PDB file of C-alpha atoms in Angstrom:
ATOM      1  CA  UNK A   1       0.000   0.000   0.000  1.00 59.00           C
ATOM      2  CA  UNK A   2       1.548   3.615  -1.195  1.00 61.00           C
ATOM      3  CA  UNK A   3       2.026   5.771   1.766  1.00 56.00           C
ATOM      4  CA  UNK A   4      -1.506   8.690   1.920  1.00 59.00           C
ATOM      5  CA  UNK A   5       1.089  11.328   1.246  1.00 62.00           C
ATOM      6  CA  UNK A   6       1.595   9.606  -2.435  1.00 89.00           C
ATOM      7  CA  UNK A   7      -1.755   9.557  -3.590  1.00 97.00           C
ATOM      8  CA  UNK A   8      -2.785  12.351  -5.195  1.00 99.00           C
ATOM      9  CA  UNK A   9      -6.224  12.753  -4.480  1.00 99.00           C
ATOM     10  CA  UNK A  10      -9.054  15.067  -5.298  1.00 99.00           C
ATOM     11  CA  UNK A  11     -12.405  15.393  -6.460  1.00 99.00           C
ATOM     12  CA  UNK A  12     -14.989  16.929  -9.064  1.00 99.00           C
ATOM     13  CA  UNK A  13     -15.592  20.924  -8.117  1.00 99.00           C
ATOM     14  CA  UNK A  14     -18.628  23.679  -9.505  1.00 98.00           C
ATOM     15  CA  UNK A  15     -17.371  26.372 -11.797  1.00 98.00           C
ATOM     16  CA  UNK A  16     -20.174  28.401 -10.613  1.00 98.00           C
ATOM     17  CA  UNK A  17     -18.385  32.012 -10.469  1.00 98.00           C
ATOM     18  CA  UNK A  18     -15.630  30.954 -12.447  1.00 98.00           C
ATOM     19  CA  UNK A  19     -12.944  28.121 -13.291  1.00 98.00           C
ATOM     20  CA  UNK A  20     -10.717  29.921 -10.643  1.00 98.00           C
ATOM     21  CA  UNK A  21     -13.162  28.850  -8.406  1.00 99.00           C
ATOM     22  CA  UNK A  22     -13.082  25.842  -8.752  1.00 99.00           C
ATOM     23  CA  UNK A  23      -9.345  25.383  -7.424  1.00 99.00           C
ATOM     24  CA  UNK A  24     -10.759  27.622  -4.276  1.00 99.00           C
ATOM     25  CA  UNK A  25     -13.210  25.367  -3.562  1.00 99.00           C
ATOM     26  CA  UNK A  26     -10.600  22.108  -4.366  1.00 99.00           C
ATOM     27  CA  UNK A  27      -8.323  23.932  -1.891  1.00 99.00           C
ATOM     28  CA  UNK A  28     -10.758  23.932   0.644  1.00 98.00           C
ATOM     29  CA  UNK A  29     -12.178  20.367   0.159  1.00 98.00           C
ATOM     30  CA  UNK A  30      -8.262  19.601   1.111  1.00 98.00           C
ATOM     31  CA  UNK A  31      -7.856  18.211  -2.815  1.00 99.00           C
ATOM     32  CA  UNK A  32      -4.658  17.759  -4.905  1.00 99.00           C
ATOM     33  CA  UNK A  33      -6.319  17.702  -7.830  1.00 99.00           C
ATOM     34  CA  UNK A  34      -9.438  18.918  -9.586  1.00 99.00           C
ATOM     35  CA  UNK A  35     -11.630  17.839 -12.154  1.00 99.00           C
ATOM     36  CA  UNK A  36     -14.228  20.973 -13.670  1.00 99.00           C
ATOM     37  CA  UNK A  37     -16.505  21.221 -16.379  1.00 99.00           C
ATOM     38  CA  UNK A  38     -15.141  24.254 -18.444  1.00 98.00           C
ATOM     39  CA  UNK A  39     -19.217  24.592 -19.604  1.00 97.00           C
ATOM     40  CA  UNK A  40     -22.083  23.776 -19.067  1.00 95.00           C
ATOM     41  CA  UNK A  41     -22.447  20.011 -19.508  1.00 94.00           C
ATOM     42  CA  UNK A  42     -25.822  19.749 -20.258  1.00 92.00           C
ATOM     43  CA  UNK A  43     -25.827  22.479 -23.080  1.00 94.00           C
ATOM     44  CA  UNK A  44     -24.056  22.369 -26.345  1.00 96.00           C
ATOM     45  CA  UNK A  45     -22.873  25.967 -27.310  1.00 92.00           C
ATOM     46  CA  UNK A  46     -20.138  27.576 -25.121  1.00 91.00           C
ATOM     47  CA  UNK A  47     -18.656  30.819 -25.111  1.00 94.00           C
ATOM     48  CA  UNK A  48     -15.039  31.297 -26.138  1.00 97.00           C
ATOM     49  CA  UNK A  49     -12.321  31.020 -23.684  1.00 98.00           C
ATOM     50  CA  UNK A  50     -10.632  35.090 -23.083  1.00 98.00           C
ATOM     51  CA  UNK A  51      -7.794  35.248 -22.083  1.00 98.00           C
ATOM     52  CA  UNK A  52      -8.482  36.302 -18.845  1.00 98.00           C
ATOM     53  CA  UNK A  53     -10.335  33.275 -18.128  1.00 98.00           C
ATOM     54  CA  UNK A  54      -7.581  31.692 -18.844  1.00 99.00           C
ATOM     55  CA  UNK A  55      -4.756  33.076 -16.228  1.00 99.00           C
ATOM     56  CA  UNK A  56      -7.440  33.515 -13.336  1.00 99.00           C
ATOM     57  CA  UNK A  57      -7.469  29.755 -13.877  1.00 99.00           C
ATOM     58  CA  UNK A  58      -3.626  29.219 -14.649  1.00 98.00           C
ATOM     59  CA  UNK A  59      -2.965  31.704 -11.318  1.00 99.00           C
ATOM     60  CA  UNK A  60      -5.500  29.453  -9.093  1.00 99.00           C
ATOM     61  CA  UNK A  61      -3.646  26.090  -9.436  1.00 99.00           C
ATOM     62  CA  UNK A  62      -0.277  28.255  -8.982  1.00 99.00           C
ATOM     63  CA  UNK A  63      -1.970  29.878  -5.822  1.00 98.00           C
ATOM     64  CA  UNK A  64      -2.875  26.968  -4.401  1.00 98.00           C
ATOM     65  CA  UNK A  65      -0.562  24.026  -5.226  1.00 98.00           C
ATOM     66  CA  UNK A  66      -3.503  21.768  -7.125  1.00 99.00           C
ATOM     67  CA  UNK A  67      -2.088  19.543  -9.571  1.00 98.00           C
ATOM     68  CA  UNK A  68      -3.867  17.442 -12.902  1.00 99.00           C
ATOM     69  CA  UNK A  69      -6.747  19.031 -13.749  1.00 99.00           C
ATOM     70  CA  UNK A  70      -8.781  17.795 -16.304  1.00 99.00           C
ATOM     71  CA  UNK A  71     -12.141  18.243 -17.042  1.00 99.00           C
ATOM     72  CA  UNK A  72     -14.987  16.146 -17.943  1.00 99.00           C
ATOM     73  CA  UNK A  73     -17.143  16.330 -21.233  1.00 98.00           C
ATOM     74  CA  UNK A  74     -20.769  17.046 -22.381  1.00 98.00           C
ATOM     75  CA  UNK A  75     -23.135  14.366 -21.226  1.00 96.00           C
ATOM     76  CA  UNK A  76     -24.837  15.004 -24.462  1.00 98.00           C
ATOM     77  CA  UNK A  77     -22.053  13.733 -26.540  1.00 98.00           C
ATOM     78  CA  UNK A  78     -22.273  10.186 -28.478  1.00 99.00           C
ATOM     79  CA  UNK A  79     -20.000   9.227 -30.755  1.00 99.00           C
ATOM     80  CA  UNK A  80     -21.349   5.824 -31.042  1.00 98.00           C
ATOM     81  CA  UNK A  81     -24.885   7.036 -32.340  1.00 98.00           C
ATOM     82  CA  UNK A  82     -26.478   5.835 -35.392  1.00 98.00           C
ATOM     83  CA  UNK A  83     -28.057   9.118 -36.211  1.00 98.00           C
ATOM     84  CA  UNK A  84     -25.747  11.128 -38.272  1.00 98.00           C
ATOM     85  CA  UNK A  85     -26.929  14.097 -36.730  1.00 98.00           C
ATOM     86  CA  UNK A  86     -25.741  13.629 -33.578  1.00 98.00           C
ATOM     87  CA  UNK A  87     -22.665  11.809 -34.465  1.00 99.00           C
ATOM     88  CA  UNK A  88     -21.547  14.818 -36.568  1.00 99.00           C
ATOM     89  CA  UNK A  89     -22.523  17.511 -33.748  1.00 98.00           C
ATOM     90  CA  UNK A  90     -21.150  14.908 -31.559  1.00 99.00           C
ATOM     91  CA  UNK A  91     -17.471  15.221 -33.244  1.00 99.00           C
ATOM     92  CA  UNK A  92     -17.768  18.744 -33.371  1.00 98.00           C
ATOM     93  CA  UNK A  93     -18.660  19.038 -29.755  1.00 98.00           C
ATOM     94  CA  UNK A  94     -16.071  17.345 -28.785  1.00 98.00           C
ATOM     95  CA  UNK A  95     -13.651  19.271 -31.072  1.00 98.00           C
ATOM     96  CA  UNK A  96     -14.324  22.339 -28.921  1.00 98.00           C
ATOM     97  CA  UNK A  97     -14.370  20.516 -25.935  1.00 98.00           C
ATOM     98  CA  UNK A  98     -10.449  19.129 -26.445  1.00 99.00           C
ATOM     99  CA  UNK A  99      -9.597  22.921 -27.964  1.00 98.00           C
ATOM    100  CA  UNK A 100     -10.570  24.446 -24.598  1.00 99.00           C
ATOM    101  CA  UNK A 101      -8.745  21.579 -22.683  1.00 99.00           C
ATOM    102  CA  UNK A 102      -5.902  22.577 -24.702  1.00 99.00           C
ATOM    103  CA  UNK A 103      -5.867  26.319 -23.778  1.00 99.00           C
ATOM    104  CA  UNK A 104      -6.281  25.342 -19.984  1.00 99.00           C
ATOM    105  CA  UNK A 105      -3.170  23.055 -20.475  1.00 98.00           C
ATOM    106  CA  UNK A 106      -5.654  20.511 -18.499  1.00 99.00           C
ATOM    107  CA  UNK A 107      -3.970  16.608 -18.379  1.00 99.00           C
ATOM    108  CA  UNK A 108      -7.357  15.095 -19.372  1.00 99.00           C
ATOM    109  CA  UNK A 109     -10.797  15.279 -21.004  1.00 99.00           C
ATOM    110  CA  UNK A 110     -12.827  12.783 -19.870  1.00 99.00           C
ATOM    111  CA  UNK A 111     -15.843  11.571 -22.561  1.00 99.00           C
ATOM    112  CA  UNK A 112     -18.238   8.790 -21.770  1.00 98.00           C
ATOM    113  CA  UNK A 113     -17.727   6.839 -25.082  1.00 98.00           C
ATOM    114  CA  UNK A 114     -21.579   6.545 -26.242  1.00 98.00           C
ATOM    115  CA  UNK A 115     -24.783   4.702 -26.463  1.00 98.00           C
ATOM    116  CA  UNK A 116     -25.195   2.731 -29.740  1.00 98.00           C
ATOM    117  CA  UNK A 117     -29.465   3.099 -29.417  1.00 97.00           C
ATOM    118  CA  UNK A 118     -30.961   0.951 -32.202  1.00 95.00           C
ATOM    119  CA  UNK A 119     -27.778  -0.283 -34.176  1.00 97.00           C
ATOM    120  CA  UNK A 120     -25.540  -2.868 -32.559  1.00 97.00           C
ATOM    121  CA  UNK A 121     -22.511  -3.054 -30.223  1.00 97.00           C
ATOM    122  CA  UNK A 122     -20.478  -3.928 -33.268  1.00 98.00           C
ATOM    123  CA  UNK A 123     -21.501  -0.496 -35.109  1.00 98.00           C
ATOM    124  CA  UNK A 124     -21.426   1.621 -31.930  1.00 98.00           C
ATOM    125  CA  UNK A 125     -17.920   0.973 -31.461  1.00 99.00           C
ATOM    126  CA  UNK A 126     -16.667   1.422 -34.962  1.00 98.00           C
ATOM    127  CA  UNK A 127     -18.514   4.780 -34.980  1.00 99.00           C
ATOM    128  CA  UNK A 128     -16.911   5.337 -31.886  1.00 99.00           C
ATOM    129  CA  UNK A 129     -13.069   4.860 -33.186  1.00 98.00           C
ATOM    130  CA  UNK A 130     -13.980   6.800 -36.642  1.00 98.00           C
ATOM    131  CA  UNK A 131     -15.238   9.985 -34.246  1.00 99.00           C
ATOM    132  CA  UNK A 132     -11.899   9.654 -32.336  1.00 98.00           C
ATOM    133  CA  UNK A 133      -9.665   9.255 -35.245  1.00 98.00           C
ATOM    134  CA  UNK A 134     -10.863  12.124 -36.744  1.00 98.00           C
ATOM    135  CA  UNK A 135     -10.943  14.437 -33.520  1.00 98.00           C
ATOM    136  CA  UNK A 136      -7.539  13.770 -33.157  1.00 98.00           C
ATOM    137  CA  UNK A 137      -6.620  15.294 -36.507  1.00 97.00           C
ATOM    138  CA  UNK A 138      -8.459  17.986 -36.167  1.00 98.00           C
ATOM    139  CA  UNK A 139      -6.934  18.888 -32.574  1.00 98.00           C
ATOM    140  CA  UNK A 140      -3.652  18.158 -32.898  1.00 97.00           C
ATOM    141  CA  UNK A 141      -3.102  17.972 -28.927  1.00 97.00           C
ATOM    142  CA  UNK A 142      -0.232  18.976 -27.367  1.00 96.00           C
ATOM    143  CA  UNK A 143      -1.103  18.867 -23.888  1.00 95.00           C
ATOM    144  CA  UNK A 144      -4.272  17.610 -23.041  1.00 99.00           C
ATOM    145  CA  UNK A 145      -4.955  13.519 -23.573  1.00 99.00           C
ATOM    146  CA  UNK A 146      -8.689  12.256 -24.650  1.00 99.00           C
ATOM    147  CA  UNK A 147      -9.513  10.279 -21.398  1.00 99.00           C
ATOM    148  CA  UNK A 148     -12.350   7.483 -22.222  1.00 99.00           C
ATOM    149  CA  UNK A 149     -13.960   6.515 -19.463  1.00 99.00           C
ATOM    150  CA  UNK A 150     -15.788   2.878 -18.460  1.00 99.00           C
ATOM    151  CA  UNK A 151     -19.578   2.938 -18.208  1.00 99.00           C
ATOM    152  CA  UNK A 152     -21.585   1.488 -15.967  1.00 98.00           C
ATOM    153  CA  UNK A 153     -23.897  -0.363 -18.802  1.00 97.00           C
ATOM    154  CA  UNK A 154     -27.102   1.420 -18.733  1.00 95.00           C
ATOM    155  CA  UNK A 155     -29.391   0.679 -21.419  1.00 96.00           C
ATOM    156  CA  UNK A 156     -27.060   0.280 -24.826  1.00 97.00           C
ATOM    157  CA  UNK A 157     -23.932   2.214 -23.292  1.00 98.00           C
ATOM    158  CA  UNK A 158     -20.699   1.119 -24.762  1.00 98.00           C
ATOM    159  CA  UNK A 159     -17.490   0.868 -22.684  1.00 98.00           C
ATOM    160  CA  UNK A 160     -18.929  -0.719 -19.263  1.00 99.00           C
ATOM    161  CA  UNK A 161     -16.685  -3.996 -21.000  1.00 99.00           C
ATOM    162  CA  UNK A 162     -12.602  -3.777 -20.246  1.00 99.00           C
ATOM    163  CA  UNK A 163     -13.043  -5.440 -23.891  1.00 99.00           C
ATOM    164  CA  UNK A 164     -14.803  -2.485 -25.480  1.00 99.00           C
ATOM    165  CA  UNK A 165     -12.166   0.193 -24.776  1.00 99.00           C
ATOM    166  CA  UNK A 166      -9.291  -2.142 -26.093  1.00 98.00           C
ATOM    167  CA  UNK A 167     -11.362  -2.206 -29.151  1.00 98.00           C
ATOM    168  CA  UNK A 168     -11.341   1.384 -29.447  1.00 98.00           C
ATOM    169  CA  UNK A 169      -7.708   1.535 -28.554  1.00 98.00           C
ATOM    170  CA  UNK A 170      -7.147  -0.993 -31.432  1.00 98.00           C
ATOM    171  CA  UNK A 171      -8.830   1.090 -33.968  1.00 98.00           C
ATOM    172  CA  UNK A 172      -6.992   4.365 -33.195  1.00 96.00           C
ATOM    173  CA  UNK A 173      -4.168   4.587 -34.116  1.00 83.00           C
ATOM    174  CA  UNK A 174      -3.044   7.791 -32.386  1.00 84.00           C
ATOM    175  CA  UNK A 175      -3.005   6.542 -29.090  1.00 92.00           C
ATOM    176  CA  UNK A 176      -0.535   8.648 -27.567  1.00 95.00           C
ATOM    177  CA  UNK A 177      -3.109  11.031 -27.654  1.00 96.00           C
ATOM    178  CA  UNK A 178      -5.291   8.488 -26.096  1.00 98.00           C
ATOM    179  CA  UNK A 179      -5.586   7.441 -22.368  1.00 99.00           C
ATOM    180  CA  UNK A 180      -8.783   5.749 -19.753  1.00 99.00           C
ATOM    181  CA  UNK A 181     -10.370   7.265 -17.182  1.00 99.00           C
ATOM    182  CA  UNK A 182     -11.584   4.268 -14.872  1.00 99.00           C
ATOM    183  CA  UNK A 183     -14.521   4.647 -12.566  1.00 99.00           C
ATOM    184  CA  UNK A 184     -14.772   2.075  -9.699  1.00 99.00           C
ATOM    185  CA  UNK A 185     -18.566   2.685  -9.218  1.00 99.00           C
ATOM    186  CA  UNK A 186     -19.204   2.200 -13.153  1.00 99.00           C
ATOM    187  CA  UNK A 187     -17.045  -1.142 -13.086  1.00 99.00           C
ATOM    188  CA  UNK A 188     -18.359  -2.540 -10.229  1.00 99.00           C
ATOM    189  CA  UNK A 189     -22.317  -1.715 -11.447  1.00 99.00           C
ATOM    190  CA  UNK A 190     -21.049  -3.120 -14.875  1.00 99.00           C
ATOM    191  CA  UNK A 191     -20.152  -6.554 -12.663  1.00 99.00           C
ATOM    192  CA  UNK A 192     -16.427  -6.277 -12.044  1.00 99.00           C
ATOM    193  CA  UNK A 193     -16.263  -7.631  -8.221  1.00 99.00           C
ATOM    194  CA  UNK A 194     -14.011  -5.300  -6.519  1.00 98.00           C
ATOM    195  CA  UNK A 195     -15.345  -6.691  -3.157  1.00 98.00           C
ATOM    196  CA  UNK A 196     -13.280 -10.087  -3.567  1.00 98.00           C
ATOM    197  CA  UNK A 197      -9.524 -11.454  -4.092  1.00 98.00           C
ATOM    198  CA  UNK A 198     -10.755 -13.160  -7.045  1.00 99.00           C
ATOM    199  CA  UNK A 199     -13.218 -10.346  -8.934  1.00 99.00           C
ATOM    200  CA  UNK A 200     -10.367  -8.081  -8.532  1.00 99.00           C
ATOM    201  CA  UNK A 201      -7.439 -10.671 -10.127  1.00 99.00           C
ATOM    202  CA  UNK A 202     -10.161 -10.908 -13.028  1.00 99.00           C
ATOM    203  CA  UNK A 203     -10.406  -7.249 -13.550  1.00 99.00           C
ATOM    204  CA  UNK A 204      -6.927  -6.642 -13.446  1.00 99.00           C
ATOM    205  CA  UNK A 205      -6.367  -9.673 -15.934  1.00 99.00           C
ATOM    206  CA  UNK A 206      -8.395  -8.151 -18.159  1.00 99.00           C
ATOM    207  CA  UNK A 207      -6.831  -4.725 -18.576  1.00 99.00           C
ATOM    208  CA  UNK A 208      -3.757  -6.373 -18.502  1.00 98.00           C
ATOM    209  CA  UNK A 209      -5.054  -7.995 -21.767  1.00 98.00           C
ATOM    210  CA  UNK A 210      -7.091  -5.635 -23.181  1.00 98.00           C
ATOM    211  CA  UNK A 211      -5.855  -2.135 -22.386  1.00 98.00           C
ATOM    212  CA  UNK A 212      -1.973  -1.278 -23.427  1.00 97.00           C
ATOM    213  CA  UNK A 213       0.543  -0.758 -20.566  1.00 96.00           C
ATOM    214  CA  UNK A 214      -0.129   3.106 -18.878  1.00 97.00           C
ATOM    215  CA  UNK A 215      -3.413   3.168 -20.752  1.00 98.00           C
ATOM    216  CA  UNK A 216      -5.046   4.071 -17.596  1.00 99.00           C
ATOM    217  CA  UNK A 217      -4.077   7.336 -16.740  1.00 99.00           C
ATOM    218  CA  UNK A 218      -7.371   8.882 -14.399  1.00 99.00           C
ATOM    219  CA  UNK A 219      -9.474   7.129 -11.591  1.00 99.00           C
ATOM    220  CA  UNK A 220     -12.919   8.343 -10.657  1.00 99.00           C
ATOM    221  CA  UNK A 221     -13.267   7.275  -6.965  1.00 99.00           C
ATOM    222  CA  UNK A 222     -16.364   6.704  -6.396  1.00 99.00           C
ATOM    223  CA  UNK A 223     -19.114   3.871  -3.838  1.00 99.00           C
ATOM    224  CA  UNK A 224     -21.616   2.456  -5.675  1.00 99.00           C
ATOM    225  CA  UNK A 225     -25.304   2.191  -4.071  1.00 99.00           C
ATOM    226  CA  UNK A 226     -26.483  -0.258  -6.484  1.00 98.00           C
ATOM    227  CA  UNK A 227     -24.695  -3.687  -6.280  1.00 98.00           C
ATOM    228  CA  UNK A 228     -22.408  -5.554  -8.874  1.00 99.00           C
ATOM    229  CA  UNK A 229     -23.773  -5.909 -11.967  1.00 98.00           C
ATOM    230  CA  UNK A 230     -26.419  -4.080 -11.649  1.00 98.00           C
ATOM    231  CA  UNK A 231     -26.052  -1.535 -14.630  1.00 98.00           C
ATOM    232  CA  UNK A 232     -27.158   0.859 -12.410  1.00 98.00           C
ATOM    233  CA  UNK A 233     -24.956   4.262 -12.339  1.00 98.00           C
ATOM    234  CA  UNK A 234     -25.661   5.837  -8.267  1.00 98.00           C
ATOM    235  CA  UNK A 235     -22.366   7.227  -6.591  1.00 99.00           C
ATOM    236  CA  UNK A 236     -22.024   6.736  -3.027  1.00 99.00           C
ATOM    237  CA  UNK A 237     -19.655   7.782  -0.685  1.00 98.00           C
ATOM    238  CA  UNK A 238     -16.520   5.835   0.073  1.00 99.00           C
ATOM    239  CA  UNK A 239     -17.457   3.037   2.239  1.00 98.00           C
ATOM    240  CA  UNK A 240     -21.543   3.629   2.285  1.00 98.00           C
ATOM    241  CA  UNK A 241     -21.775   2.089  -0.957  1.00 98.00           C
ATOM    242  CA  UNK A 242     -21.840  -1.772  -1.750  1.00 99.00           C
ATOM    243  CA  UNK A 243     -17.897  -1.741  -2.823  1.00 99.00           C
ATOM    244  CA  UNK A 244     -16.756  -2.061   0.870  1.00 97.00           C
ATOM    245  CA  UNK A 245     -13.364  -0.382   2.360  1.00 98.00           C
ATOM    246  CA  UNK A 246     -11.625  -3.490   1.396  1.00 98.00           C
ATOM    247  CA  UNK A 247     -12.649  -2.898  -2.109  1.00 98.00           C
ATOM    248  CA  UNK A 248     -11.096   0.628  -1.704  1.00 99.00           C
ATOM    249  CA  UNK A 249      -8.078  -0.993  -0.566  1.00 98.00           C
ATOM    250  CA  UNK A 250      -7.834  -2.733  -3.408  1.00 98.00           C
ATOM    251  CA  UNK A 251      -7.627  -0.091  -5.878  1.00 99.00           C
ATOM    252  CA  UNK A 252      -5.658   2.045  -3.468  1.00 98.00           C
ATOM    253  CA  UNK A 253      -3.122  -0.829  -3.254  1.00 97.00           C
ATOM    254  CA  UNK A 254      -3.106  -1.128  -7.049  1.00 98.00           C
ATOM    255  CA  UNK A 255       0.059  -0.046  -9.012  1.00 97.00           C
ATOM    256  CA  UNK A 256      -2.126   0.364 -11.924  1.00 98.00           C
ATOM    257  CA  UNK A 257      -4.372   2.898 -10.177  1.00 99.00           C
ATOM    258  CA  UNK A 258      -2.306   4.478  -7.551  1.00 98.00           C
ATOM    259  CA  UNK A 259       0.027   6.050  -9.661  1.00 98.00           C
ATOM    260  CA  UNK A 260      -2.810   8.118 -11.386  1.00 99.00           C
ATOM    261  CA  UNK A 261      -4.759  11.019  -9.842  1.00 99.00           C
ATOM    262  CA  UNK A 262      -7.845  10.176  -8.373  1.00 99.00           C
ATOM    263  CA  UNK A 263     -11.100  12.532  -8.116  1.00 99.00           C
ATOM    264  CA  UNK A 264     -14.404  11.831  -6.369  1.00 99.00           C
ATOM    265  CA  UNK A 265     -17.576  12.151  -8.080  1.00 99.00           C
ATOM    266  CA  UNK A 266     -19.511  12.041  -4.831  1.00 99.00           C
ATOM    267  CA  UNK A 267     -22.346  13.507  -3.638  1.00 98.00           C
ATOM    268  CA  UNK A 268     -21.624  17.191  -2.378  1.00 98.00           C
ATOM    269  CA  UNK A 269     -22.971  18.576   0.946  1.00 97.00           C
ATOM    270  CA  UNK A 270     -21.997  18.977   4.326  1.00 96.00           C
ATOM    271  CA  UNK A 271     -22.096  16.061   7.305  1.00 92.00           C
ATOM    272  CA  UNK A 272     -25.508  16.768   9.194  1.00 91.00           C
ATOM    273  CA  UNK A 273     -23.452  15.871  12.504  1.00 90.00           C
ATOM    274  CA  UNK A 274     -20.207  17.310  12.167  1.00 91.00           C
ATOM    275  CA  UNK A 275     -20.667  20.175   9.399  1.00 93.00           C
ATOM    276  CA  UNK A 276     -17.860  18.469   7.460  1.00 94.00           C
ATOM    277  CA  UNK A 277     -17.370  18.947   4.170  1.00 97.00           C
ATOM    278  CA  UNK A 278     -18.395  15.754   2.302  1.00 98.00           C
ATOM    279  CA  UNK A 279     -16.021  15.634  -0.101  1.00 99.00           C
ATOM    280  CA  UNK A 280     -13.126  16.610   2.661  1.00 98.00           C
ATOM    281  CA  UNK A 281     -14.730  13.374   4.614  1.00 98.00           C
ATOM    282  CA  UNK A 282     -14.315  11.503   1.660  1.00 98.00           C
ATOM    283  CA  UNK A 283     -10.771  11.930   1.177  1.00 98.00           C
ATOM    284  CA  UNK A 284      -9.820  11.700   4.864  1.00 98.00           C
ATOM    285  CA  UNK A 285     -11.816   8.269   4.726  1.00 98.00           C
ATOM    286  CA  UNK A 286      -9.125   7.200   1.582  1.00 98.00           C
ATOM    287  CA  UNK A 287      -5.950   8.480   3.010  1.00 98.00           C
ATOM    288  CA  UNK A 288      -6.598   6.909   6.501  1.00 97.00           C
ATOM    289  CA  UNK A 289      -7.507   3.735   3.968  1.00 97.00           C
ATOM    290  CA  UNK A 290      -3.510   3.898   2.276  1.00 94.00           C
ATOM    291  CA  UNK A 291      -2.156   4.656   5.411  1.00 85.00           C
ATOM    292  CA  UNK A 292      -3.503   1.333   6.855  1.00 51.00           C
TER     293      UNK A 292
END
């Protein structure tokens, strides 16, 4: 187990009043890191990036020491639709998206791969790599990797399989460019056991086969409420859920994961009893967990 003081550990923060904001409030939770939306997430237009937008937000993670930010992407996006509509406004979504990532100089930009609707998983996931492939050439990144992240399987959601990402990583070939964001609740609900020796060894064998070496370069730390397999996406906080501590452990123990920044996606709020912050009770409960 990696000593508390190694992890680097944060969670997902409101740009309400500003991106600089954000790294207050991170600051405050006790974070290392921060993950933002830099727009709304349930809209599609955004309004440009100025430049002071820009150094408020560059100045705030100077000010206050946080480290890998990334950001997360439009729910609305899905690159593995059938209707050309959305696929195309999906792609140019998600240009934008990486372009402002870019001008942040943020580590990651995490995007749920897509929902295939009334195709097949076979044709969600090629759309999927020919959306990438092209994003990437239209981008040109320099700083900023695409970040897919593992679904929890809800209706015809693509990526809640290890198997389905290495597809996609197959496909593209500008993978340096390329990374996974890996969310305990969404594997867990998608039936990887994290609770047991043996549901863990079959996870990790299964990146290990499917996903290239460093492929996994975010971890969304989050409890499930609903229980393995379930398909059911509900965040929880660490240790209420059905993962268990020893779960946690697990993934805190983890080479694989430990080395990466981690960020809650927790419910936000204050401890009725203690007037805690949640998310500051959330990462106390993980850092006592690697100091154990």
């Amino acid at each position: 187990m990696p000593k508390a003081s190694s992890l680097r550990l944060g969670a997902h923060m409101s740009i309400a009043g500003g991106l600089e904001k954000a790294v207050q409030r991170a600051h405050d939770a006790t974070c290392d890191v921060v993950q933002i939306f830099t727009k709304n997430n349930n809209q599609w237009a955004a309004k440009p990036l100025t430049e002071a937008t820009i150094e408020a937000w560059r100045a705030a993670l100077a000010e206050y020491s946080i480290g890998a930010p990334i950001a997360h992407a439009s729910y609305l996006i899905n690159m593995a639709s059938p209707n050309d509509e959305l696929f195309r406004k999906s792609i140019e979504a998600l240009v934008v998206e990486w372009q402002r990532a870019e001008q942040l100089q943020l580590e990651g930009l995490v995007v749920h791969p897509g929902a295939f609707t009334d195709s097949s998983e076979a044709e969600g996931l090629e759309k999927i790599v020919i959306a990438v492939r092209e994003i990437i050439e239209r981008v040109q990144p320099q700083h900023c990797r695409l970040l897919l992240e593992n679904t929890a399987g809800q209706g015809s959601c693509l990526g809640h399989a290890i198997s389905h990402l290495g597809t996609m990583f197959r496909g593209i070939d500008n993978t340096e460019n390329l990374g996974v964001c890996f969310d305990t609740c969404h594997a867990f609900a998608a039936g990887y056991d994290l609770t047991t020796d043996a549901g863990y060894a079959a996870m990790s064998a299964e990146i290990d086969s499917e996903l290239p070496a460093g492929a996994i370069r975010a971890v969304h730390i989050n409890d499930s409420k609903k229980g393995c397999g379930s398909r059911v996406d509900r965040h929880d906080h660490i240790g209420q859920g059905m993962i268990t501590l020893d779960g946690f452990r697990r993934v805190l123990a983890d080479p694989v994961f430990n080395v990466c920044p981690m960020y809650l996606e927790t419910p936000k709020g204050t401890d009725p009893e203690t007037g805690e912050d949640l998310d500051t009770n959330n990462l106390n409960t993980l850092r006592s967990l690697a100091g154990n």
